[in-house]
XYZ file of C-alpha atoms in Angstrom:
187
model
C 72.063 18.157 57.396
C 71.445 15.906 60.220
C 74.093 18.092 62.589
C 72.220 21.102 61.165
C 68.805 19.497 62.469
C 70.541 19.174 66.377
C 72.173 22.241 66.222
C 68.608 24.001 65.266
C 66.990 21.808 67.974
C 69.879 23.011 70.670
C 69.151 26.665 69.680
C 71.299 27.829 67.123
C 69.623 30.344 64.460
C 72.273 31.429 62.433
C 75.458 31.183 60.810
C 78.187 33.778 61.017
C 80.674 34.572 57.744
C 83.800 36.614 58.996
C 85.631 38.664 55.980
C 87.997 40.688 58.505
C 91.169 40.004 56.525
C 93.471 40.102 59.483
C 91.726 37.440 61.247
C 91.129 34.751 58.676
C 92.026 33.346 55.705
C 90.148 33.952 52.193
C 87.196 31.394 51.772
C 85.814 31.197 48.356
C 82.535 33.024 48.990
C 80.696 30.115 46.986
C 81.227 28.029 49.821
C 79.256 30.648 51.848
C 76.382 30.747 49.449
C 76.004 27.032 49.700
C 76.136 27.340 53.059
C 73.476 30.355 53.216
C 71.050 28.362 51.390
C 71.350 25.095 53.168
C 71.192 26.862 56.430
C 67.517 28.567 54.489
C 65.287 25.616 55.578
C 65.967 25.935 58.994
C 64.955 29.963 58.978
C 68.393 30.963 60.166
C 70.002 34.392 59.554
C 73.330 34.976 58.189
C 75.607 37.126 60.631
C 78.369 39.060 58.202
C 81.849 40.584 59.604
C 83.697 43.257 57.982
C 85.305 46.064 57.793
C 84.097 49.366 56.231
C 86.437 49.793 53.471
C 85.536 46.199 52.007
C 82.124 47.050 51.935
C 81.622 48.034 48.422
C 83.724 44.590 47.130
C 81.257 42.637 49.432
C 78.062 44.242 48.289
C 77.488 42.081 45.456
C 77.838 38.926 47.704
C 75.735 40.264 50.065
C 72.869 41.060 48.188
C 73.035 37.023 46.819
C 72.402 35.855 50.303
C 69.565 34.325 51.040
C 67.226 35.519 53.853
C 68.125 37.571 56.891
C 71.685 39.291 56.655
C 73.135 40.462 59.668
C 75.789 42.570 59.800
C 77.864 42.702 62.485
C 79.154 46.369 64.183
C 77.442 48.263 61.768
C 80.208 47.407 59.365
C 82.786 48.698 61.553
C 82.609 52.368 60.016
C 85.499 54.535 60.926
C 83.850 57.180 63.436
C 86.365 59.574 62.746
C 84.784 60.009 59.132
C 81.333 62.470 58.949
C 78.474 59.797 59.750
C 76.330 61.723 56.952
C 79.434 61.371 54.819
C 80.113 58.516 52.143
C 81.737 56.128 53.491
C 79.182 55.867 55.721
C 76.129 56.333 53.553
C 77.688 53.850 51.414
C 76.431 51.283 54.000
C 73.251 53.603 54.995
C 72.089 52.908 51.269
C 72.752 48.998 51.530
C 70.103 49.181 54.403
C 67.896 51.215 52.411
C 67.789 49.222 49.227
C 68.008 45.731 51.206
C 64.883 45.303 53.777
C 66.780 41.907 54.716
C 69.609 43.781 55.593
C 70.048 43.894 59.254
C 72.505 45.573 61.538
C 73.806 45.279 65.202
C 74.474 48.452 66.641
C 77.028 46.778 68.850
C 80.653 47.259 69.589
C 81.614 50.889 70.404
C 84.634 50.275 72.148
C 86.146 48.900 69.440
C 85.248 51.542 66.926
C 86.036 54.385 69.238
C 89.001 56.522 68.196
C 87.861 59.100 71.466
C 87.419 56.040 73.735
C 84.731 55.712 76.690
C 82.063 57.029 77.035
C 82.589 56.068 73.174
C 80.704 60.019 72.101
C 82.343 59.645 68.464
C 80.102 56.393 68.288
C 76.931 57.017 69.325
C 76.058 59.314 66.175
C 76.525 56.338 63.432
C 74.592 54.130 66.072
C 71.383 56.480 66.820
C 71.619 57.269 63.159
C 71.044 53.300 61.867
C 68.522 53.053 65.134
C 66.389 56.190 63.831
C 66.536 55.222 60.136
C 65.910 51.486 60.411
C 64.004 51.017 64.035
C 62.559 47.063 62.672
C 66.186 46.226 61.721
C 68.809 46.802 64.352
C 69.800 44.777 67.376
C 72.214 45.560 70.397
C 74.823 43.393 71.966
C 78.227 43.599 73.649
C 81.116 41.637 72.348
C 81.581 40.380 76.145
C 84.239 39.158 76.662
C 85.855 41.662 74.508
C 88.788 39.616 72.891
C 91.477 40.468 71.468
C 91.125 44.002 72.963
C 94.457 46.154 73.332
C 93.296 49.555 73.639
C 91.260 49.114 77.480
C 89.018 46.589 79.358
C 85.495 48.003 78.526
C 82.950 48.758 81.320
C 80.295 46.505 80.457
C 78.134 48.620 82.746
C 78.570 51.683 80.504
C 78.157 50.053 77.305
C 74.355 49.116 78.921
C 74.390 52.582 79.722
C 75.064 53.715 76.422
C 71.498 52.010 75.139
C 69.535 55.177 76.899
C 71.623 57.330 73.822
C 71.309 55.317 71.169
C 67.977 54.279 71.683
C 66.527 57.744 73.379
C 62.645 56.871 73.528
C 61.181 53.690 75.425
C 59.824 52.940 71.876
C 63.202 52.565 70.187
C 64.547 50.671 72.997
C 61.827 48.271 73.198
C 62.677 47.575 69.268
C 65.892 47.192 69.267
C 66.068 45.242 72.596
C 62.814 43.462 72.547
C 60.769 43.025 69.532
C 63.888 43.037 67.226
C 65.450 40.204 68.829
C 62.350 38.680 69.193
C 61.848 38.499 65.581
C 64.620 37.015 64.600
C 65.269 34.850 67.542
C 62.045 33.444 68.535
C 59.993 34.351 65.514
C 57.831 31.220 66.096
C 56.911 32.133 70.315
């Protein structure tokens, strides 16, 4: 706990738990509990990565986490599907039953099947910015590893805020008070 304590005290507030299959190996997910609640007395959020079509063997798990659950790239939905469709609302109805549920409206050039300006994105992203304005943050994955398909712009991906987040109200959510909530709660 003591490396917890000077991680906290350098600036750390959370703890990420990455479940994409083809980039790690299997941990037993009652070591990330254990983790989650240690990590509780500290205030820190949990960050979860995965892909859509684990999303309905994770939900369980997730909804034992303690605290604030992140999840990150909306749950990497595949934008080729309707975004009022299931596979979708699947995750939709996790935010709705959840109010610690969290989501990061981030990474559209890696969920693009149209590539930039990333159009086949931006519905699933307005959609979770509309629906659930006190729980959704923005961020790039700069510096974009392990990306094959192109080198994103990272000037259009700040450009692509203004259509995700139309009104100066939803933008100051999900790039001010949002963050600052989770963040900096105690500023």
């Amino acid at each position: 706990d003591d490396e917890l304590d000077s991680m906290d005290a350098a600036g750390v507030r959370g703890v990420r738990f990455n479940f994409v299959k083809r980039l790690v190996d299997a941990t037993p997910r009652e070591l990330f509990l254990r983790t989650a609640e240690r990590v509780q007395r500290l205030g820190w959020h949990i960050v979860v990565y995965f892909e859509a079509p684990d999303l309905a063997d994770l939900t369980p798990f997730l909804k034992e986490l303690p605290g604030i659950v992140v999840v990150d790239h909306m749950g990497r939905p595949d934008v080729t599907r309707p975004v009022e469709g299931p596979d979708f609302g699947m995750f939709v109805d996790l935010m709705a039953t959840m109010p610690n549920l969290w989501t990061k409206v981030s990474c559209p050039e890696r969920l693009t099947a149209a590539g930039p300006p990333y159009d086949d994105v931006v519905p699933f992203q307005r959609h979770l910015v509309e629906t659930f304005t006190d729980r959704v943050l923005w961020g790039t994955d700069w510096p974009h590893p392990n990306m094959k398909s192109h080198k994103p712009d990272d000037g259009l991906l700040v450009d692509h805020i203004a259509r995700i987040a139309p009104t100066p109200e939803l933008q100051q959510a999900l790039l001010v008070s949002n963050p600052m909530r989770l963040y900096w709660s105690e500023v």
